[in-house]
Short mmCIF file of C-alpha atoms in Angstrom, two decimals:
data_model
loop_
_atom_site.label_atom_id
_atom_site.label_comp_id
_atom_site.label_asym_id
_atom_site.label_seq_id
_atom_site.Cartn_x
_atom_site.Cartn_y
_atom_site.Cartn_z
CA MET A 844 -14.81 49.14 -20.64
CA ARG A 845 -12.48 47.01 -19.68
CA TYR A 846 -14.04 44.58 -18.50
CA VAL A 847 -15.42 43.46 -21.83
CA ARG A 848 -12.55 42.15 -22.59
CA TYR A 849 -12.10 39.80 -19.28
CA VAL A 850 -15.95 38.85 -20.42
CA GLY A 851 -14.47 37.75 -23.69
CA TYR A 852 -11.72 35.72 -22.31
CA GLY A 853 -14.59 34.01 -19.99
CA VAL A 854 -16.76 33.43 -23.15
CA LEU A 855 -13.95 31.87 -24.87
CA ALA A 856 -13.15 30.04 -21.85
CA LEU A 857 -16.81 28.56 -21.72
CA PHE A 858 -16.71 27.58 -25.02
CA ALA A 859 -13.56 25.94 -25.12
CA PHE A 860 -14.51 24.21 -22.62
CA LEU A 861 -17.63 22.67 -23.60
CA PHE A 862 -16.52 22.37 -26.89
CA LEU A 863 -13.49 19.85 -25.59
CA HIS A 864 -16.39 18.56 -22.82
CA SER A 865 -18.42 17.65 -25.61
CA TRP A 866 -15.95 15.78 -27.46
CA GLY A 867 -15.23 13.74 -24.73
CA ALA A 868 -18.58 13.05 -24.11
CA TYR A 869 -19.11 11.84 -27.21
CA ASN A 870 -16.08 9.49 -27.22
CA THR A 871 -17.36 8.13 -24.40
CA LEU A 872 -20.92 7.50 -25.29
CA VAL A 873 -19.71 5.98 -28.36
CA THR A 874 -17.43 3.83 -25.90
CA ARG A 875 -20.06 2.62 -23.94
CA ASP A 876 -22.48 2.17 -26.63
CA GLU A 877 -20.21 -0.15 -27.88
CA GLY A 878 -19.54 -1.76 -24.41
CA VAL A 879 -23.22 -2.68 -24.43
CA LYS A 880 -23.25 -4.57 -27.89
CA ALA A 881 -20.25 -6.21 -27.44
CA ALA A 882 -22.09 -7.62 -23.65
CA TRP A 883 -25.01 -8.60 -25.50
CA SER A 884 -23.15 -10.15 -27.96
CA GLU A 885 -21.08 -12.12 -25.79
CA VAL A 886 -24.15 -13.09 -23.77
CA GLN A 887 -25.30 -14.88 -27.36
CA SER A 888 -21.74 -16.56 -27.71
CA GLN A 889 -21.94 -18.27 -24.60
CA TYR A 890 -26.00 -18.91 -25.45
CA LYS A 891 -24.50 -20.36 -28.38
CA ARG A 892 -21.65 -22.71 -26.02
CA ARG A 893 -24.24 -24.02 -24.39
CA LEU A 894 -25.94 -25.31 -27.81
CA ASP A 895 -22.75 -26.44 -28.66
CA LEU A 896 -22.39 -28.96 -25.63
CA ILE A 897 -25.66 -30.47 -26.18
CA PRO A 898 -24.70 -32.64 -29.37
CA ASN A 899 -22.00 -34.28 -26.84
CA LEU A 900 -24.11 -34.41 -24.00
CA VAL A 901 -26.67 -36.71 -25.72
CA ARG A 902 -24.56 -39.05 -27.39
CA THR A 903 -22.58 -39.75 -23.78
CA VAL A 904 -25.83 -40.44 -22.31
CA GLU A 905 -27.45 -42.14 -25.29
CA GLU A 906 -24.05 -44.71 -25.31
CA TYR A 907 -25.84 -45.87 -21.70
CA ALA A 908 -29.35 -44.83 -21.63
CA THR A 909 -30.06 -46.29 -25.09
CA HIS A 910 -34.17 -47.08 -24.53
CA GLU A 911 -34.95 -43.66 -23.12
CA LYS A 912 -34.92 -42.20 -27.36
CA GLY A 913 -38.08 -40.01 -26.83
CA VAL A 914 -35.77 -37.27 -24.49
CA PHE A 915 -33.49 -37.26 -26.53
CA VAL A 916 -35.47 -36.23 -29.66
CA GLN A 917 -36.87 -33.54 -27.32
CA VAL A 918 -33.54 -32.26 -26.55
CA THR A 919 -32.19 -31.98 -30.30
CA GLU A 920 -35.43 -30.77 -31.68
CA ALA A 921 -35.62 -27.71 -28.62
CA ARG A 922 -31.81 -26.99 -29.92
CA ALA A 923 -32.63 -26.74 -33.40
CA LYS A 924 -35.10 -24.47 -32.51
CA MET A 925 -32.77 -22.32 -30.15
CA ALA A 926 -30.05 -22.40 -32.24
CA LYS A 927 -31.78 -19.43 -34.71
CA ALA A 928 -33.25 -17.08 -31.87
CA VAL A 929 -29.56 -17.04 -30.56
CA ASN A 930 -28.46 -15.72 -34.03
CA THR A 931 -30.51 -12.05 -33.19
CA ASP A 932 -28.74 -8.21 -34.33
CA VAL A 933 -27.12 -7.33 -31.91
CA SER A 934 -27.85 -3.61 -31.56
CA ALA A 935 -31.53 -4.90 -31.97
CA LEU A 936 -30.81 -6.95 -29.24
CA ALA A 937 -29.12 -4.76 -27.10
CA SER A 938 -31.84 -2.09 -26.85
CA ASN A 939 -35.01 -4.00 -27.31
CA PRO A 940 -35.84 -5.69 -23.67
CA ALA A 941 -38.73 -7.30 -25.45
CA LEU A 942 -36.29 -9.52 -27.15
CA GLN A 943 -33.71 -9.99 -24.39
CA GLN A 944 -36.72 -11.87 -22.46
CA GLN A 945 -38.14 -13.85 -25.40
CA LEU A 946 -33.60 -15.03 -25.76
CA LEU A 947 -34.02 -15.46 -21.50
CA GLU A 948 -36.98 -17.53 -22.08
CA SER A 949 -36.04 -19.65 -25.10
CA GLN A 950 -32.61 -20.58 -23.26
CA ALA A 951 -34.72 -21.34 -20.51
CA ALA A 952 -37.50 -23.64 -22.08
CA LEU A 953 -33.69 -24.93 -23.81
CA ALA A 954 -33.01 -25.57 -20.29
CA ASN A 955 -35.59 -27.64 -19.20
CA SER A 956 -35.03 -30.14 -21.50
CA LEU A 957 -31.39 -30.41 -20.47
CA GLN A 958 -32.72 -30.84 -17.16
CA ARG A 959 -35.02 -33.70 -17.89
CA LEU A 960 -32.11 -35.29 -19.93
CA LEU A 961 -30.27 -35.00 -16.59
CA ALA A 962 -33.18 -36.63 -15.06
CA VAL A 963 -33.01 -39.45 -17.17
CA ALA A 964 -28.73 -40.23 -16.44
CA GLU A 965 -29.79 -39.85 -12.55
CA GLY A 966 -30.75 -43.46 -13.47
CA TYR A 967 -27.53 -44.93 -14.76
CA PRO A 968 -24.91 -45.32 -12.28
CA ASN A 969 -22.30 -46.84 -14.79
CA LEU A 970 -22.74 -43.28 -16.45
CA LYS A 971 -23.10 -41.03 -13.83
CA ALA A 972 -19.43 -42.44 -13.20
CA SER A 973 -18.66 -41.92 -16.13
CA GLU A 974 -15.05 -39.72 -16.62
CA ASN A 975 -16.61 -38.43 -19.94
CA PHE A 976 -20.13 -37.72 -18.69
CA ILE A 977 -18.29 -36.01 -15.46
CA ARG A 978 -16.48 -33.91 -17.03
CA LEU A 979 -19.80 -32.56 -19.11
CA GLN A 980 -21.68 -31.87 -16.41
CA ASP A 981 -18.35 -29.42 -15.23
CA GLU A 982 -18.51 -27.69 -18.85
CA LEU A 983 -22.52 -27.38 -19.00
CA ALA A 984 -22.01 -25.76 -14.95
CA GLY A 985 -19.04 -24.08 -16.52
CA THR A 986 -21.13 -22.71 -19.21
CA GLU A 987 -24.15 -21.64 -17.08
CA ASN A 988 -21.69 -19.78 -14.85
CA ARG A 989 -20.56 -18.07 -17.99
CA VAL A 990 -24.53 -17.42 -19.08
CA ALA A 991 -25.03 -15.56 -16.03
CA VAL A 992 -22.33 -13.41 -15.49
CA ALA A 993 -22.25 -12.38 -18.98
CA ARG A 994 -26.05 -11.61 -18.95
CA GLY A 995 -25.20 -9.50 -15.66
CA ARG A 996 -22.18 -7.54 -17.30
CA ALA A 997 -24.18 -6.61 -20.06
CA ILE A 998 -27.26 -5.20 -17.95
CA LYS A 999 -24.64 -3.44 -16.43
CA ALA A 1000 -22.69 -1.71 -19.57
CA SER A 1001 -26.26 -0.41 -20.48
CA GLN A 1002 -26.92 1.39 -16.61
CA ASP A 1003 -23.12 2.61 -17.08
CA TYR A 1004 -24.70 3.82 -20.49
CA ASN A 1005 -27.81 5.08 -19.56
CA ALA A 1006 -26.16 6.56 -16.60
CA PHE A 1007 -24.04 8.92 -18.53
CA ARG A 1008 -26.10 9.53 -21.69
CA CYS A 1009 -28.90 10.88 -18.64
CA ARG A 1010 -25.65 13.17 -17.53
CA ALA A 1011 -26.57 17.43 -17.31
CA LEU A 1012 -24.61 18.20 -19.92
CA THR A 1013 -24.14 14.87 -21.75
CA SER A 1014 -28.72 14.59 -21.91
CA LEU A 1015 -28.18 18.76 -23.42
CA TYR A 1016 -25.77 16.85 -26.68
CA ASN A 1017 -27.77 14.31 -26.70
CA ASN A 1018 -30.45 16.46 -28.25
CA LEU A 1019 -28.00 17.11 -31.20
CA TRP A 1020 -26.62 13.70 -31.25
CA HIS A 1021 -29.75 11.05 -30.64
CA PHE A 1022 -27.62 8.27 -28.83
CA PRO A 1023 -30.61 5.97 -27.75
CA VAL A 1024 -31.77 4.32 -24.36
CA ARG A 1025 -30.26 1.06 -23.87
CA GLU A 1026 -32.93 -0.91 -22.29
CA TYR A 1027 -32.49 -4.17 -20.53
CA TYR A 1028 -35.16 -6.78 -19.42
CA GLN A 1029 -34.49 -7.37 -15.80
CA ALA A 1030 -35.61 -10.92 -15.16
CA PRO A 1031 -37.62 -11.93 -12.16
CA GLU A 1032 -35.77 -14.11 -9.37
CA ASN A 1033 -36.34 -17.39 -10.72
CA ALA A 1034 -36.99 -16.78 -13.92
CA GLU A 1035 -33.81 -18.74 -15.66
CA GLN A 1036 -33.20 -21.60 -13.22
CA PRO A 1037 -29.65 -22.51 -14.96
CA VAL A 1038 -29.70 -26.35 -15.16
CA GLN A 1039 -28.64 -27.95 -12.26
CA VAL A 1040 -25.44 -30.48 -12.15
CA THR A 1041 -25.32 -33.66 -9.56
CA PHE A 1042 -22.14 -32.02 -8.48
CA GLY A 1043 -20.52 -28.46 -8.12
CA LYS A 1044 -23.05 -26.49 -6.36
CA GLY A 1045 -21.82 -24.06 -3.83
CA MET B 1127 12.14 1.86 -14.30
CA LYS B 1128 9.33 0.55 -16.23
CA LYS B 1129 7.72 -1.84 -13.38
CA MET B 1130 7.56 1.48 -11.21
CA LEU B 1131 5.84 3.34 -14.31
CA ILE B 1132 3.27 0.32 -14.71
CA ALA B 1133 2.50 0.30 -11.00
CA LEU B 1134 2.36 4.41 -10.83
CA ALA B 1135 -0.26 4.21 -13.51
CA ALA B 1136 -2.15 0.91 -12.17
CA CYS B 1137 -1.66 3.44 -8.36
CA ILE B 1138 -3.84 6.20 -10.52
CA LEU B 1139 -6.28 4.34 -12.24
CA ALA B 1140 -7.07 2.83 -8.94
CA ALA B 1141 -7.85 6.19 -7.34
CA PHE B 1142 -10.06 6.88 -9.91
CA ALA B 1143 -12.01 3.38 -10.32
CA THR B 1144 -14.79 2.81 -8.81
CA GLY B 1145 -13.96 -0.19 -7.41
CA ALA B 1146 -17.57 -2.08 -5.78
CA SER B 1147 -15.37 -3.27 -2.44
CA ALA B 1148 -16.88 -6.41 -1.55
CA ASP B 1149 -15.46 -8.57 1.31
CA VAL B 1150 -12.87 -10.23 -0.72
CA PRO B 1151 -9.51 -10.26 -0.41
CA VAL B 1152 -6.65 -8.72 -1.56
CA LEU B 1153 -4.46 -10.70 -3.91
CA ASN B 1154 -0.95 -8.88 -2.80
CA GLY B 1155 1.02 -12.26 -3.44
CA TYR B 1156 1.41 -15.62 -5.94
CA VAL B 1157 0.27 -17.35 -2.45
CA VAL B 1158 -2.73 -15.76 -0.15
CA ASP B 1159 -3.19 -17.77 2.84
CA ASN B 1160 -5.63 -16.33 4.44
CA ALA B 1161 -6.70 -19.40 6.06
CA GLY B 1162 -3.33 -20.90 7.29
CA LEU B 1163 -2.57 -23.31 5.53
CA LEU B 1164 0.75 -23.57 5.16
CA THR B 1165 3.74 -23.03 6.41
CA ARG B 1166 6.12 -20.15 5.77
CA GLU B 1167 8.60 -22.71 3.86
CA GLN B 1168 5.34 -24.61 1.90
CA ARG B 1169 4.56 -20.91 1.17
CA GLN B 1170 7.38 -19.74 -0.37
CA LYS B 1171 8.00 -23.32 -2.47
CA LEU B 1172 4.98 -22.50 -4.09
CA GLU B 1173 5.33 -18.93 -5.02
CA GLY B 1174 9.00 -20.12 -6.34
CA ALA B 1175 7.36 -22.30 -8.68
CA LEU B 1176 4.53 -19.69 -9.19
CA ARG B 1177 6.81 -16.75 -10.11
CA ALA B 1178 8.94 -19.26 -12.55
CA LEU B 1179 5.65 -20.03 -13.95
CA GLN B 1180 5.09 -16.07 -14.68
CA HIS B 1181 8.35 -15.66 -15.81
CA GLN B 1182 8.77 -18.24 -18.52
CA THR B 1183 5.08 -18.32 -19.75
CA THR B 1184 3.62 -14.56 -18.81
CA ALA B 1185 0.50 -16.69 -17.81
CA GLN B 1186 -0.35 -15.52 -14.08
CA MET B 1187 -1.40 -18.20 -11.30
CA ILE B 1188 -2.58 -17.20 -7.81
CA VAL B 1189 -3.19 -19.41 -5.13
CA LEU B 1190 -6.05 -18.13 -2.46
CA THR B 1191 -7.10 -19.98 0.37
CA VAL B 1192 -9.72 -18.66 2.59
CA LYS B 1193 -11.75 -19.49 5.75
CA ASP B 1194 -15.18 -18.90 4.65
CA ARG B 1195 -16.63 -17.18 1.46
CA GLY B 1196 -19.11 -15.39 3.94
CA ASP B 1197 -22.30 -16.05 1.96
CA LEU B 1198 -21.00 -16.20 -1.52
CA ASP B 1199 -20.75 -19.24 -3.90
CA ALA B 1200 -17.71 -20.61 -5.32
CA LYS B 1201 -18.37 -18.94 -8.19
CA SER B 1202 -19.08 -15.97 -7.62
CA PHE B 1203 -16.44 -15.22 -4.99
CA ALA B 1204 -13.79 -16.46 -7.15
CA LEU B 1205 -15.20 -14.40 -9.64
CA LYS B 1206 -15.42 -11.14 -7.09
CA VAL B 1207 -11.58 -11.79 -6.10
CA VAL B 1208 -10.47 -11.69 -9.81
CA GLU B 1209 -12.25 -8.40 -10.22
CA LYS B 1210 -11.20 -6.94 -7.27
CA SER B 1211 -7.56 -7.55 -7.73
CA PRO B 1212 -6.59 -8.08 -12.07
CA ILE B 1213 -4.40 -10.86 -12.67
CA GLY B 1214 -2.66 -12.22 -15.53
CA VAL B 1215 -1.42 -10.20 -18.70
CA LYS B 1216 -4.65 -7.56 -20.32
CA GLY B 1217 -5.11 -8.62 -23.86
CA LYS B 1218 -3.61 -11.76 -23.47
CA ASP B 1219 -6.00 -12.88 -20.30
CA ASN B 1220 -4.04 -15.58 -18.80
CA GLY B 1221 -5.05 -15.69 -15.29
CA LEU B 1222 -5.59 -18.15 -13.00
CA LEU B 1223 -7.28 -18.59 -9.15
CA LEU B 1224 -7.02 -21.67 -7.67
CA MET B 1225 -8.84 -20.69 -3.92
CA TYR B 1226 -9.58 -22.77 -1.28
CA ALA B 1227 -12.40 -22.66 1.28
CA VAL B 1228 -11.89 -24.41 4.58
CA LYS B 1229 -15.69 -24.50 6.21
CA GLU B 1230 -17.29 -25.05 2.62
CA ASP B 1231 -14.17 -27.20 1.76
CA ARG B 1232 -14.64 -26.40 -1.95
CA PHE B 1233 -11.89 -25.66 -4.49
CA ARG B 1234 -12.56 -23.66 -7.39
CA ILE B 1235 -10.48 -23.30 -10.47
CA GLU B 1236 -10.92 -20.00 -12.40
CA VAL B 1237 -10.01 -19.47 -15.54
CA ALA B 1238 -9.58 -16.01 -17.74
CA TYR B 1239 -10.78 -16.16 -21.26
CA GLY B 1240 -7.03 -16.64 -22.59
CA LEU B 1241 -6.96 -20.26 -20.68
CA ASP B 1242 -10.06 -21.48 -22.01
CA GLY B 1243 -8.60 -23.65 -24.41
CA VAL B 1244 -5.75 -24.83 -22.26
CA LEU B 1245 -7.76 -25.65 -19.39
CA PRO B 1246 -11.24 -26.23 -20.36
CA ASP B 1247 -13.89 -26.50 -17.36
CA GLY B 1248 -14.39 -30.59 -17.88
CA LEU B 1249 -10.53 -30.33 -17.37
CA CYS B 1250 -10.45 -28.22 -14.57
CA GLY B 1251 -13.11 -30.47 -12.57
CA SER B 1252 -10.68 -33.35 -13.35
CA ILE B 1253 -7.72 -31.40 -11.93
CA ILE B 1254 -9.94 -30.85 -8.92
CA ARG B 1255 -11.17 -34.59 -8.42
CA ASP B 1256 -7.86 -36.48 -9.31
CA VAL B 1257 -4.90 -33.53 -8.59
CA LEU B 1258 -6.25 -31.85 -5.46
CA ARG B 1259 -8.35 -34.36 -3.98
CA ALA B 1260 -6.03 -36.74 -3.91
CA LYS B 1261 -4.09 -34.93 -1.63
CA ALA B 1262 -7.19 -33.16 0.42
CA ASP B 1263 -9.82 -35.29 0.70
CA PRO B 1264 -12.26 -35.02 3.42
CA ILE B 1265 -13.12 -39.07 3.67
CA LYS B 1266 -9.41 -40.04 3.09
CA HIS B 1267 -7.58 -37.74 5.09
CA PRO B 1268 -10.02 -36.83 7.67
CA ASP B 1269 -7.51 -35.01 9.87
CA LYS B 1270 -3.78 -34.73 7.80
CA LYS B 1271 -5.24 -32.79 4.33
CA ASP B 1272 -1.36 -32.12 2.44
CA PHE B 1273 -2.61 -28.67 1.52
CA ALA B 1274 1.11 -27.86 0.01
CA GLY B 1275 1.57 -31.21 -1.68
CA ALA B 1276 -2.21 -30.83 -3.56
CA PHE B 1277 -1.51 -27.20 -4.38
CA GLU B 1278 2.56 -28.15 -5.42
CA ASP B 1279 0.78 -30.69 -7.93
CA ALA B 1280 -1.96 -29.09 -9.16
CA ILE B 1281 0.64 -26.45 -9.97
CA ALA B 1282 2.95 -28.81 -11.77
CA VAL B 1283 -0.43 -30.00 -13.88
CA ILE B 1284 -1.43 -26.90 -14.40
CA GLY B 1285 2.26 -25.15 -15.17
CA LYS B 1286 2.93 -27.88 -17.49
CA LEU B 1287 -0.30 -27.39 -19.79
CA ILE B 1288 0.54 -23.55 -19.98
CA ALA B 1289 3.71 -24.58 -20.86
CA LYS B 1290 2.97 -26.74 -23.34
CA GLU B 1291 0.44 -24.33 -25.50
CA SER B 1292 2.59 -21.55 -25.48
CA GLY B 1293 5.89 -23.83 -27.04
CA VAL B 1294 7.53 -23.81 -23.34
CA THR B 1295 9.31 -26.21 -21.59
CA LEU B 1296 9.34 -25.17 -17.96
CA LYS B 1297 12.60 -24.96 -16.02
CA PRO B 1298 12.70 -26.64 -12.92
CA VAL B 1299 12.65 -24.16 -10.28
CA GLU B 1300 15.65 -23.47 -8.29
CA SER B 1301 14.70 -22.89 -4.55
CA GLN B 1302 16.82 -19.73 -3.72
CA GLU B 1303 16.50 -18.27 -7.39
CA TYR B 1304 12.88 -17.65 -6.89
CA ALA B 1305 12.33 -18.14 -3.31
CA GLU B 1306 13.99 -14.42 -2.22
CA ASN B 1307 11.55 -12.65 -0.58
CA ASP B 1308 10.47 -10.58 -3.12
CA THR B 1309 7.34 -10.72 -3.91
CA HIS B 1310 6.53 -7.38 -4.93
CA THR B 1311 7.52 -7.55 -8.78
CA SER B 1312 4.28 -7.11 -9.96
CA PRO B 1313 1.86 -4.13 -10.33
CA VAL B 1314 -1.32 -6.06 -8.63
CA TRP B 1315 1.08 -5.06 -5.45
CA TYR B 1316 1.79 -2.06 -5.29
CA VAL B 1317 -1.56 -0.90 -6.21
CA GLY B 1318 -2.93 -2.38 -2.92
CA THR B 1319 0.05 -0.21 -0.93
CA LEU B 1320 1.36 2.90 -2.64
CA GLY B 1321 -2.24 3.37 -4.12
CA LEU B 1322 -3.51 4.75 -1.18
CA ILE B 1323 -0.90 6.93 -0.67
CA ILE B 1324 -0.94 8.33 -4.77
CA SER B 1325 -4.55 8.38 -4.02
CA GLY B 1326 -4.83 11.06 -1.70
CA VAL B 1327 -3.31 13.50 -3.86
CA PHE B 1328 -6.03 13.07 -6.35
CA GLY B 1329 -8.12 13.10 -4.19
CA PHE B 1330 -9.52 16.18 -5.11
CA ALA B 1331 -10.79 14.78 -8.59
CA SER B 1332 -11.38 11.60 -6.90
CA LEU B 1333 -14.50 13.90 -4.44
CA PHE B 1334 -16.90 13.45 -7.65
CA ILE B 1335 -16.57 10.31 -7.94
CA GLY B 1336 -18.96 8.25 -6.55
CA GLY B 1337 -19.68 5.34 -4.31
CA VAL B 1338 -16.85 4.38 -1.28
CA SER B 1339 -13.75 6.13 -2.51
CA GLY B 1340 -15.83 9.68 -2.87
CA ALA B 1341 -17.24 9.97 0.59
CA PHE B 1342 -13.96 8.90 1.77
CA PHE B 1343 -11.81 11.44 -0.45
CA GLY B 1344 -14.53 13.61 0.14
CA ALA B 1345 -13.45 13.98 4.08
CA ILE B 1346 -10.00 14.65 2.35
CA ALA B 1347 -10.93 17.65 0.69
CA GLY B 1348 -13.30 19.29 3.15
CA PHE B 1349 -9.94 18.88 5.15
CA MET B 1350 -8.37 21.03 2.84
CA VAL B 1351 -11.35 23.39 2.44
CA ALA B 1352 -10.98 24.11 5.91
CA ALA B 1353 -7.67 24.69 5.31
CA THR B 1354 -8.14 27.57 3.06
CA LEU B 1355 -9.54 29.46 5.53
CA THR B 1356 -5.66 30.39 6.76
CA GLY B 1357 -4.70 30.98 3.48
CA ALA B 1358 -2.75 27.46 3.99
CA GLY B 1359 -4.65 25.71 1.54
CA ILE B 1360 -5.01 28.00 -1.07
CA GLY B 1361 -2.73 25.66 -2.96
CA ALA B 1362 -4.97 22.50 -2.24
CA LEU B 1363 -8.53 24.97 -3.29
CA ILE B 1364 -6.29 25.35 -6.75
CA GLY B 1365 -5.96 21.67 -7.03
CA PHE B 1366 -9.51 20.61 -6.10
CA PHE B 1367 -10.72 23.08 -9.03
CA VAL B 1368 -8.07 22.31 -11.73
CA GLY B 1369 -8.47 18.36 -10.21
CA PHE B 1370 -12.91 18.58 -11.46
CA ILE B 1371 -12.08 20.18 -14.16
CA ALA B 1372 -9.46 17.73 -15.18
CA ARG B 1373 -11.81 15.06 -14.40
CA PHE B 1374 -14.33 16.11 -16.72
CA ILE B 1375 -12.27 16.16 -19.62
CA LEU B 1376 -10.27 13.14 -18.99
CA GLU B 1377 -13.24 11.28 -18.77
CA GLY B 1378 -13.99 12.26 -22.51
CA PHE B 1379 -10.57 10.97 -23.09
CA TRP B 1380 -9.43 8.04 -21.25
CA TYR B 1381 -12.93 7.17 -20.05
CA VAL B 1382 -12.11 8.10 -16.53
CA GLY B 1383 -14.26 6.81 -13.97
CA SER B 1384 -16.05 4.40 -16.15
CA PRO B 1385 -16.52 1.02 -14.58
CA VAL B 1386 -17.36 -1.36 -18.00
CA VAL B 1387 -15.37 0.22 -20.56
CA GLU B 1388 -15.65 -2.74 -22.63
CA ALA B 1389 -18.44 -5.32 -20.45
CA GLY B 1390 -16.10 -7.36 -18.38
CA PHE B 1391 -12.58 -6.33 -18.40
CA SER B 1392 -10.65 -4.35 -16.48
CA ALA B 1393 -7.97 -1.43 -16.87
CA LEU B 1394 -5.33 -3.54 -15.59
CA GLY B 1395 -4.92 -7.93 -15.93
CA GLY B 1396 -6.42 -10.04 -17.38
CA ALA B 1397 -10.40 -10.93 -18.30
CA PHE B 1398 -12.37 -13.16 -16.63
CA GLY B 1399 -15.89 -14.47 -18.04
CA GLY B 1400 -16.53 -16.83 -15.42
CA GLY B 1401 -14.62 -20.00 -16.72
CA GLY B 1402 -13.73 -22.94 -14.56
CA ALA B 1403 -15.02 -25.85 -12.27
CA ASP B 1404 -15.16 -25.98 -8.16
CA GLY B 1405 -15.55 -29.15 -6.29
#
């Protein structure tokens, strides 16, 4: 009956392995989950960054295009409305693709009125040549890029988290731990049109 | 000695990291002149200035020229470059990439999070328009663009801004002091060269990490397994299983193979978020 002892060792080794592995898996899940939330929080702050640019932009255009009051009012109103949408709770945002879609679409609406503002500026060559306006356009292009990068990373973080959560042993443990799925909203190709500045393409 | 240890750690991490290998160049020097726009002396002079900047402010600025960007736009290309070859100090996020593509005739300055305050996007745009284009404009200098001069001026301007932010006064570069041929002082360079060698050793564990590295090291592991049939590779087989087990355990504690631990942050180097300007 010597092999009983070896079987015992084997079982012990198995439990030791499972214990270590589950410990590691739990830590990884927690960290990746926090990564997802951090990524969505980053998306929100980049959208906020765009919101913060707007008053400056409006003021600059206003200086030159004094008679285009309508567009300014529209942009300022859109901004006020969107300022609320950007402050959703991140944990809710991270697992709710509907909320993500809402955020995306509300910001896209704002982008539209921004685009209209820039279209107005097109008709004022002095404005277009002013250093201030040119720099603001750079800022705007930069912010659009940051938003796009942040969204891409948030989606990637969600994918990595979900992939890990679904692994063989991890999904087994998860029956006990109940880590939720972090779904994400994959926008169709042309859903978000970033604000096109006159240069800075390519 | 410390740098060797950092380099070794870098190689180990590189062995485990699943990098999507896009077709962007690796940054293996302060000045990566893939488009051949600079002479050797010009390059060394720029490298000297960049090395001085890093030594005096820890901010790492890299100059990159490419012939063309393929079908990527400036923003995506620059971001891929800095994601592939991390620059700047992790935590401080003070990396900066100044890039020029010949075919598209476009500069791009890519700024890490930490330098956002010093070099906001608008200012980067100004630097491109007023400093770089002053010497390298397609209309004003159709045949004789002075890239060396343009880069030198840009480095001077940017260096001054960064130094002012850190409260440091940049000491002028003594060409002799810095133009020595020791571009291999930063861990970034080791990742490219030694990484391949050491990756082979850790190849057993890498077998189960997907992607390009997985396929490559799968071949090595396969060879090792075949070698065991002759009895000579028993050690390799043991290593294989040890690596396999180790990977699972390590994965928990060190998140090995986790490409996105914190979104957008690499294991080495500073974090880039898509800031900067092009023109």
